XYZ file of C-alpha atoms in Angstrom:
577
model
C 72.403 86.840 18.405
C 72.230 90.641 18.643
C 68.838 90.510 20.362
C 70.147 87.814 22.715
C 73.104 89.972 23.758
C 70.755 92.925 24.327
C 68.671 90.707 26.614
C 71.711 89.546 28.589
C 72.753 93.115 29.416
C 69.219 94.418 30.092
C 68.384 91.440 32.303
C 71.325 92.446 34.497
C 70.104 96.018 34.899
C 72.374 97.607 32.309
C 70.993 100.251 29.964
C 71.312 99.182 26.325
C 71.017 101.087 23.054
C 70.097 98.553 20.361
C 71.082 99.752 16.883
C 70.290 98.167 13.526
C 70.475 99.228 9.902
C 66.900 100.443 9.390
C 63.476 100.590 11.018
C 62.438 97.175 9.687
C 65.579 95.550 11.133
C 65.045 97.303 14.463
C 61.468 96.017 14.636
C 62.665 92.519 13.801
C 65.175 92.680 16.649
C 62.528 94.074 18.990
C 60.237 91.152 18.123
C 63.038 88.649 18.865
C 63.506 90.201 22.298
C 59.747 90.297 22.950
C 59.356 86.607 22.043
C 62.280 85.538 24.219
C 61.179 87.495 27.288
C 57.543 86.523 26.681
C 58.491 82.840 26.827
C 60.448 83.443 30.035
C 57.405 85.182 31.543
C 55.032 82.381 30.516
C 57.321 79.744 32.001
C 57.715 81.600 35.290
C 61.427 82.270 34.836
C 60.825 86.004 35.367
C 57.877 87.883 36.846
C 55.964 90.746 35.227
C 57.911 93.427 37.084
C 61.254 91.967 35.943
C 59.936 91.604 32.407
C 58.866 95.247 32.276
C 62.080 96.442 33.923
C 64.146 94.533 31.363
C 62.390 96.234 28.450
C 62.711 99.568 30.231
C 66.498 99.282 29.995
C 66.414 99.035 26.179
C 66.149 101.880 23.672
C 66.273 101.431 19.892
C 67.961 103.413 17.126
C 69.052 103.244 13.499
C 72.059 105.558 13.803
C 75.472 104.960 15.342
C 75.247 108.482 16.773
C 72.900 107.070 19.415
C 75.901 105.147 20.803
C 77.946 108.268 21.558
C 77.596 108.018 25.345
C 77.942 104.204 25.631
C 80.857 102.836 27.651
C 80.877 99.540 25.728
C 79.703 98.764 22.203
C 79.291 95.103 21.166
C 79.127 94.446 17.411
C 77.064 91.428 16.319
C 76.683 91.796 12.546
C 77.234 89.010 9.957
C 80.678 87.392 9.661
C 82.100 89.638 6.923
C 85.464 91.197 7.734
C 85.066 94.282 5.522
C 81.675 95.065 7.078
C 83.042 94.774 10.606
C 86.086 96.925 9.810
C 83.842 99.586 8.302
C 81.623 99.606 11.396
C 84.554 99.810 13.838
C 86.160 102.630 11.897
C 82.921 104.604 12.104
C 82.346 103.801 15.795
C 85.894 104.915 16.578
C 84.971 108.483 15.694
C 81.663 108.494 17.593
C 82.180 106.988 21.055
C 84.345 108.438 23.803
C 88.062 107.673 23.771
C 87.762 105.518 26.903
C 84.822 103.460 25.560
C 85.500 99.794 24.811
C 84.705 98.354 21.368
C 83.977 94.615 21.339
C 83.288 92.233 18.455
C 81.168 89.112 18.783
C 82.970 87.470 15.862
C 83.322 83.714 16.151
C 86.190 83.331 13.689
C 87.471 86.552 12.120
C 90.795 88.111 13.258
C 90.087 90.593 16.043
C 93.490 92.206 15.489
C 92.591 93.084 11.910
C 89.266 94.539 13.042
C 91.077 96.568 15.718
C 93.544 97.888 13.147
C 90.676 99.689 11.370
C 90.433 102.061 14.358
C 92.738 104.819 15.577
C 92.780 103.280 19.078
C 93.201 99.502 18.563
C 94.194 98.963 22.194
C 90.540 99.386 23.264
C 89.234 96.674 20.916
C 88.537 93.207 22.285
C 86.634 90.092 21.296
C 83.539 89.210 23.342
C 82.191 86.036 21.763
C 78.795 85.030 23.143
C 77.212 81.699 22.249
C 73.720 81.200 20.876
C 71.249 81.507 22.577
C 73.120 84.210 24.496
C 70.591 84.488 27.386
C 70.951 80.760 28.099
C 74.541 79.718 27.419
C 76.999 80.740 30.120
C 80.207 80.629 28.154
C 81.867 83.761 26.751
C 85.232 83.795 24.990
C 87.140 87.013 25.713
C 89.663 87.449 22.902
C 92.747 89.455 23.701
C 94.893 90.703 20.845
C 98.587 91.565 21.110
C 97.629 95.250 21.355
C 94.606 95.056 23.665
C 95.185 97.167 26.781
C 95.356 95.226 30.060
C 92.616 97.273 31.715
C 90.287 96.779 28.721
C 90.523 93.022 28.789
C 90.242 92.929 32.622
C 87.125 95.140 32.503
C 85.460 92.948 29.878
C 86.291 89.781 31.815
C 84.841 91.306 35.014
C 81.724 92.409 33.121
C 81.186 88.902 31.738
C 81.347 87.539 35.291
C 78.903 90.231 36.449
C 76.529 89.011 33.731
C 76.644 85.507 35.218
C 78.829 84.129 32.432
C 81.931 81.950 32.555
C 84.576 83.904 30.629
C 87.666 82.242 29.214
C 90.568 84.389 28.004
C 92.102 83.332 24.684
C 94.414 84.718 22.026
C 93.396 85.930 18.593
C 93.401 82.676 16.639
C 90.773 81.629 14.059
C 87.897 79.820 15.726
C 89.218 80.569 19.230
C 88.540 77.493 21.430
C 85.008 76.296 20.827
C 84.646 76.870 17.095
C 88.161 75.671 16.334
C 87.215 72.315 17.851
C 83.531 72.251 16.931
C 83.737 73.125 13.247
C 86.408 70.571 12.418
C 84.039 67.937 13.804
C 81.047 69.395 11.926
C 83.005 69.536 8.671
C 84.031 65.905 9.111
C 80.386 64.925 9.590
C 79.478 66.720 6.343
C 82.220 64.808 4.497
C 80.854 61.561 5.917
C 77.379 62.462 4.645
C 78.672 63.725 1.297
C 80.474 60.415 0.651
C 77.221 58.552 1.437
C 78.954 56.573 4.158
C 75.858 56.953 6.346
C 72.538 58.765 6.186
C 72.046 62.184 7.789
C 69.650 60.592 10.300
C 72.154 57.901 11.290
C 75.056 60.346 11.629
C 72.999 62.616 13.879
C 71.521 59.763 15.927
C 74.970 58.225 16.400
C 76.412 61.347 18.009
C 73.330 62.076 20.115
C 72.920 58.528 21.426
C 76.561 57.448 21.383
C 78.100 60.603 22.892
C 75.160 62.306 24.603
C 75.429 65.390 22.401
C 72.369 67.683 22.510
C 72.140 67.768 18.703
C 73.537 65.788 15.825
C 76.167 67.579 13.695
C 74.038 68.037 10.578
C 71.018 69.305 12.515
C 73.361 71.676 14.358
C 74.733 73.011 11.084
C 71.182 73.681 9.922
C 70.584 75.625 13.145
C 73.823 77.632 12.851
C 73.241 78.327 9.168
C 75.294 76.787 6.383
C 76.383 80.199 5.120
C 77.743 81.072 8.564
C 79.412 77.653 8.831
C 81.063 78.127 5.455
C 82.442 81.547 6.425
C 83.833 80.204 9.710
C 85.455 77.157 8.092
C 86.854 79.195 5.217
C 88.371 81.727 7.638
C 89.879 78.967 9.790
C 91.347 77.254 6.738
C 92.860 80.451 5.346
C 94.543 81.184 8.687
C 95.711 77.709 9.622
C 95.841 75.857 6.263
C 94.570 72.752 8.041
C 92.919 70.604 5.377
C 90.393 69.371 7.937
C 89.010 72.928 8.066
C 88.659 73.263 4.291
C 84.862 73.493 3.854
C 83.370 70.341 2.360
C 82.325 71.209 -1.217
C 78.683 70.386 -0.592
C 78.413 73.218 1.961
C 79.217 75.879 -0.641
C 76.931 74.190 -3.179
C 74.033 74.222 -0.724
C 74.643 77.856 0.218
C 74.732 78.837 -3.463
C 71.430 77.025 -3.943
C 69.872 78.942 -1.038
C 69.730 75.867 1.205
C 71.129 77.577 4.300
C 69.405 75.566 7.033
C 66.456 76.334 9.268
C 66.358 80.019 8.388
C 65.518 79.204 4.752
C 63.408 76.151 5.525
C 65.852 73.721 4.010
C 69.405 72.618 4.616
C 70.513 69.067 5.331
C 66.904 68.564 6.459
C 63.644 70.071 5.240
C 61.604 72.186 7.686
C 57.921 73.049 7.892
C 58.693 76.704 7.117
C 61.581 79.158 7.099
C 62.760 79.533 10.686
C 60.752 76.537 11.904
C 62.435 73.839 14.014
C 59.946 71.201 12.779
C 61.593 68.664 10.471
C 59.327 67.224 7.774
C 59.802 64.244 5.495
C 61.501 64.747 2.148
C 63.016 62.621 -0.613
C 65.978 61.644 1.603
C 63.895 60.521 4.582
C 64.556 56.784 5.148
C 61.704 54.374 4.524
C 60.791 52.357 7.606
C 61.188 48.596 7.423
C 63.469 46.539 5.204
C 63.806 46.555 1.437
C 61.267 44.728 -0.658
C 62.305 41.167 -1.428
C 64.558 40.816 1.624
C 63.563 38.026 4.010
C 64.583 38.440 7.640
C 66.257 35.573 9.439
C 64.771 34.280 12.662
C 66.727 35.117 15.824
C 65.218 33.458 18.894
C 68.432 32.201 20.483
C 71.688 34.085 20.925
C 75.220 33.122 21.853
C 77.681 35.550 23.434
C 81.410 34.846 23.669
C 83.177 36.811 26.383
C 82.840 37.596 30.085
C 83.907 41.224 30.451
C 81.780 44.277 31.205
C 80.597 44.676 27.605
C 79.797 40.979 27.168
C 77.872 40.937 30.458
C 75.806 43.928 29.391
C 75.000 42.391 26.002
C 73.948 39.114 27.628
C 71.564 40.983 29.930
C 70.119 43.044 27.061
C 69.249 39.979 24.989
C 67.844 38.048 27.955
C 65.694 41.049 28.945
C 64.260 41.030 25.418
C 63.134 37.421 25.826
C 65.976 35.700 23.981
C 67.535 32.452 25.161
C 71.195 33.327 25.719
C 74.082 30.871 25.786
C 77.194 32.622 27.001
C 80.661 31.153 26.816
C 83.715 31.954 28.926
C 87.007 30.200 29.553
C 86.404 29.231 33.188
C 83.566 28.478 35.588
C 84.788 31.362 37.728
C 84.233 33.831 34.883
C 80.784 32.383 34.180
C 79.883 32.828 37.838
C 81.105 36.420 37.678
C 78.779 37.158 34.741
C 75.804 35.567 36.497
C 76.518 37.460 39.725
C 76.787 40.788 37.911
C 73.462 40.252 36.140
C 71.770 39.145 39.376
C 72.954 42.368 41.058
C 71.749 44.434 38.119
C 68.324 42.794 38.241
C 68.113 43.246 42.015
C 68.701 46.994 41.529
C 66.061 47.080 38.790
C 63.515 45.448 41.107
C 64.464 47.740 43.982
C 63.986 50.835 41.803
C 60.727 49.610 40.316
C 62.081 49.132 36.785
C 61.243 45.409 36.869
C 59.170 43.002 38.919
C 60.651 40.072 40.790
C 58.907 37.721 38.358
C 60.439 39.504 35.362
C 63.894 39.357 36.928
C 63.563 35.646 37.640
C 62.356 35.001 34.091
C 65.353 36.878 32.704
C 67.763 34.826 34.798
C 66.081 31.605 33.652
C 67.002 32.448 30.050
C 70.750 32.446 30.828
C 72.722 29.326 29.847
C 76.416 29.379 30.849
C 79.031 27.187 29.186
C 82.786 26.782 28.963
C 82.497 25.026 25.596
C 82.030 26.905 22.329
C 80.462 23.784 20.847
C 77.316 24.659 22.839
C 76.771 27.472 20.332
C 76.006 24.998 17.546
C 72.257 25.679 17.384
C 71.991 29.408 18.198
C 70.709 31.814 15.535
C 73.212 34.578 16.304
C 76.631 34.645 17.964
C 77.961 37.960 19.268
C 81.697 38.091 19.910
C 82.759 40.395 22.765
C 86.344 39.385 23.518
C 89.522 41.501 23.649
C 90.365 43.930 20.802
C 92.997 41.616 19.368
C 92.624 40.663 15.702
C 94.463 37.342 16.039
C 92.157 36.264 18.886
C 89.054 37.326 16.985
C 90.131 35.540 13.805
C 90.815 32.349 15.749
C 87.329 32.592 17.286
C 85.551 33.260 13.970
C 87.329 30.370 12.268
C 86.113 28.083 15.067
C 82.563 29.488 15.032
C 82.445 28.873 11.279
C 82.896 25.156 11.941
C 80.581 25.001 14.973
C 77.548 27.131 14.099
C 74.663 25.908 11.980
C 74.199 27.145 8.406
C 72.384 30.490 8.351
C 73.559 31.538 11.803
C 74.745 35.160 11.908
C 78.217 35.850 13.304
C 78.612 39.347 14.784
C 81.573 41.189 16.285
C 81.380 44.078 18.751
C 84.755 45.485 17.698
C 84.985 49.262 17.850
C 88.019 49.668 15.616
C 89.245 46.492 13.912
C 88.334 45.630 10.287
C 85.311 43.341 10.293
C 86.224 41.919 6.887
C 89.370 40.477 8.497
C 87.122 38.419 10.769
C 84.821 37.474 7.900
C 87.585 36.290 5.584
C 88.653 33.427 7.870
C 85.167 31.892 7.567
C 83.487 30.081 4.688
C 80.436 32.338 5.107
C 81.563 35.986 4.929
C 78.026 36.952 3.911
C 76.880 35.993 7.437
C 79.419 38.179 9.266
C 78.436 41.665 10.482
C 79.480 44.287 13.010
C 77.199 44.901 15.971
C 78.962 47.627 17.961
C 77.253 48.198 21.314
C 78.224 51.126 23.538
C 79.165 50.842 27.190
C 77.207 50.250 29.392
C 75.217 48.127 26.946
C 72.256 47.866 29.325
C 71.822 51.654 29.223
C 73.168 53.002 25.932
C 70.575 52.948 23.151
C 72.956 53.042 20.204
C 74.207 50.087 18.167
C 76.327 50.614 15.073
C 75.384 47.966 12.484
C 78.454 47.618 10.274
C 78.369 45.783 6.963
C 81.395 44.628 4.995
C 81.565 44.384 1.200
C 80.491 40.760 1.640
C 77.704 41.025 4.242
C 74.325 39.823 2.984
C 71.533 42.369 2.687
C 69.247 40.061 4.678
C 71.835 39.883 7.481
C 71.991 43.692 7.773
C 68.190 43.967 7.729
C 67.871 41.207 10.337
C 70.325 42.869 12.728
C 68.671 46.262 12.251
C 65.285 44.797 13.154
C 66.759 42.809 16.039
C 68.250 46.007 17.497
C 64.824 47.634 17.482
C 63.318 44.509 19.065
C 65.765 44.637 21.990
C 65.143 48.359 22.529
C 68.189 49.740 20.723
C 68.545 52.327 17.964
C 70.529 50.947 15.016
C 72.635 53.141 12.755
C 74.155 51.584 9.673
C 77.531 52.191 8.061
C 80.330 50.519 6.136
C 83.368 48.673 7.420
C 85.994 51.339 7.906
C 87.978 52.453 10.918
C 86.002 54.206 13.642
C 82.625 53.592 12.006
C 80.522 56.713 12.707
C 81.009 57.673 16.350
C 84.715 57.079 16.878
C 85.578 58.455 13.436
C 83.937 61.764 14.376
C 84.792 61.813 18.076
C 88.494 61.003 18.211
C 89.835 63.517 15.662
C 88.033 66.180 17.737
C 89.681 64.866 20.911
C 93.035 64.833 19.133
C 92.538 68.468 18.071
C 91.868 69.393 21.704
C 95.161 67.790 22.764
C 97.001 69.714 20.047
C 95.403 72.952 21.262
C 96.586 72.201 24.799
C 100.092 71.315 23.544
C 100.288 74.663 21.759
C 99.604 76.410 25.104
C 96.668 78.237 23.534
C 94.372 77.342 26.442
C 94.386 75.177 29.561
C 92.626 71.821 29.852
C 90.127 73.420 32.245
C 89.361 76.270 29.843
C 88.961 73.924 26.885
C 86.642 71.649 28.866
C 84.640 74.664 30.039
C 84.366 75.941 26.466
C 82.986 72.702 25.085
C 80.625 72.012 27.985
C 79.161 75.456 28.513
C 79.626 76.824 24.986
C 78.540 73.772 23.014
C 76.423 71.927 25.577
C 78.501 68.739 25.521
C 78.119 66.414 28.520
C 81.886 66.235 29.105
C 84.879 68.271 28.053
C 87.451 66.543 25.833
C 90.006 66.029 28.609
C 87.430 64.731 31.061
C 86.314 62.272 28.398
C 89.832 61.197 27.459
C 90.640 60.424 31.092
C 87.451 58.368 31.410
C 87.966 56.426 28.155
C 91.612 55.801 28.949
C 94.526 57.449 27.180
C 95.883 54.097 25.990
C 92.531 53.169 24.447
C 92.273 56.632 22.866
C 95.761 56.373 21.422
C 95.027 52.939 19.939
C 91.886 54.257 18.225
C 93.674 57.342 16.901
C 96.458 55.171 15.506
C 93.870 52.992 13.746
C 92.198 56.065 12.231
C 95.524 57.469 11.058
C 96.602 54.143 9.563
C 93.292 53.725 7.728
C 92.816 57.224 6.337
C 96.450 58.447 6.162
C 95.166 61.913 7.004
C 97.989 63.987 8.568
C 95.505 65.731 10.856
C 94.605 62.362 12.400
C 98.164 61.595 13.509
C 98.041 61.194 17.308
C 99.210 64.288 19.162
C 102.733 63.735 20.575
C 101.532 64.762 24.050
C 99.113 61.816 24.069
C 101.914 59.445 23.059
C 104.123 60.796 25.855
C 101.457 60.469 28.543
C 100.749 56.850 27.567
C 104.484 56.062 27.532
C 104.742 57.497 31.045
C 101.889 55.282 32.237
C 99.482 58.181 32.770
C 96.388 56.511 31.321
C 93.594 58.514 32.960
C 91.298 57.739 35.849
C 92.189 54.051 35.929
C 95.799 54.862 36.892
C 94.980 57.969 38.934
C 96.630 60.324 36.494
C 96.033 61.410 32.915
C 95.411 64.981 31.823
C 94.419 65.509 35.448
C 95.473 63.879 38.710
C 92.876 61.927 40.714
C 92.657 61.063 44.384
């Protein structure tokens, strides 16, 4: 991080004195900078003249005395409060009285660091994100004693550096880490309880939410020791149980399993510092368990006619399956057929399919208004409204109609699957098959087993997902499964942060997009999902887990009550044209 910050300043023509503890540390930092700028040169992002000029702006030292003439000093040492206070106290007596002292801390109290100096009004937080030369976001942390001109100068400097600064108060975690680390900690708890494998947790968030990295891989990159310090600091300040570090994090740190930098964390790496993941004892074995016989699935039934049902029908037909789809009226059946015809026409137009392939797909579609036509299919996928009474009525009927050995699957995203299974005489044949919208595009399917689901049923659905071009992740039957259970508490935390007037919706969205690389900010996403849908999911999570931190934020309740449901009504957290 220190070398990255040096590069940011030098790249913008600012002279930098890079100081570290000893000659070996200085050389290590110099090598980091050389590698980073060397890559940029090789890839044509900078030319030789710019490369040489950048390095010409940097001088190296092992003594704080070398900083005496600097107008700004940015501290980027490890997250230990006593160490930072000691450094600031020493710097306070070296630099000029009008020099600004900034800390890159991601979680420690800037006010307490400032109090170690004789001039705390010139101390400010300047939190860069890793890798600093790439990520645009910078949190500028203003304490209650920071001078107005100091904070304005630092904000203006961040903009001069090409960054997007957001001004926040001195609260543990600031914006990005306060939201990010609660989510990461939750993912660790999910892994620690063996609810899902590390690979499935990471794949779920990458494929289901478009995140650049899964949470456990990200923790390995950050460093588990750093993550523990951040979570511990946040918990001590806020006493939010969701920020209490999962026990396994401390155990792993104590064992020296700190992530990529040590070669082993949640994953095992080819070498210390290497990004290459290698197989270890926890790596899943490909294929199904020995002794499990897969069921044949050559024909599929789909019940429903909405957007999700239509997408699922198209996915199965594209994979060569005969698909019988059932809706209440001929009009709805025609609507499904028309939507798929349009989708296939676009695919042909864009060269993703031939006309012959499109025609063959359409020939595999068999519409019906009678559920009895599902009697001979190998798998029925239910994709009707999220209403438990309706789903139970359907499953009870399918139990009587479908042949023995047929698998009955529900696409529910939040309701208990066992409640659908229990109304049948074959609970071992009932499974969750949660597609993501749009089903034609999204690769993820959550395969959800109940306490009664047969092992052969789970294995069959996993293999079927791969056959139709999807990535299955497997988990148990509890509210939210993997994706929603990790996503919606994070969204709820963002709403609480907004309600507390700590930051605006725009600043929070900017923080999570530019600081964490997420495809959408939390408020953008909430407005797209629908605030009513989000509230329903958060209520389900709270009811299931009884975790106080999952209780829906009152602001969300109020917006839904007022009819402000997001984009679909033209107003949610933002107003739309």
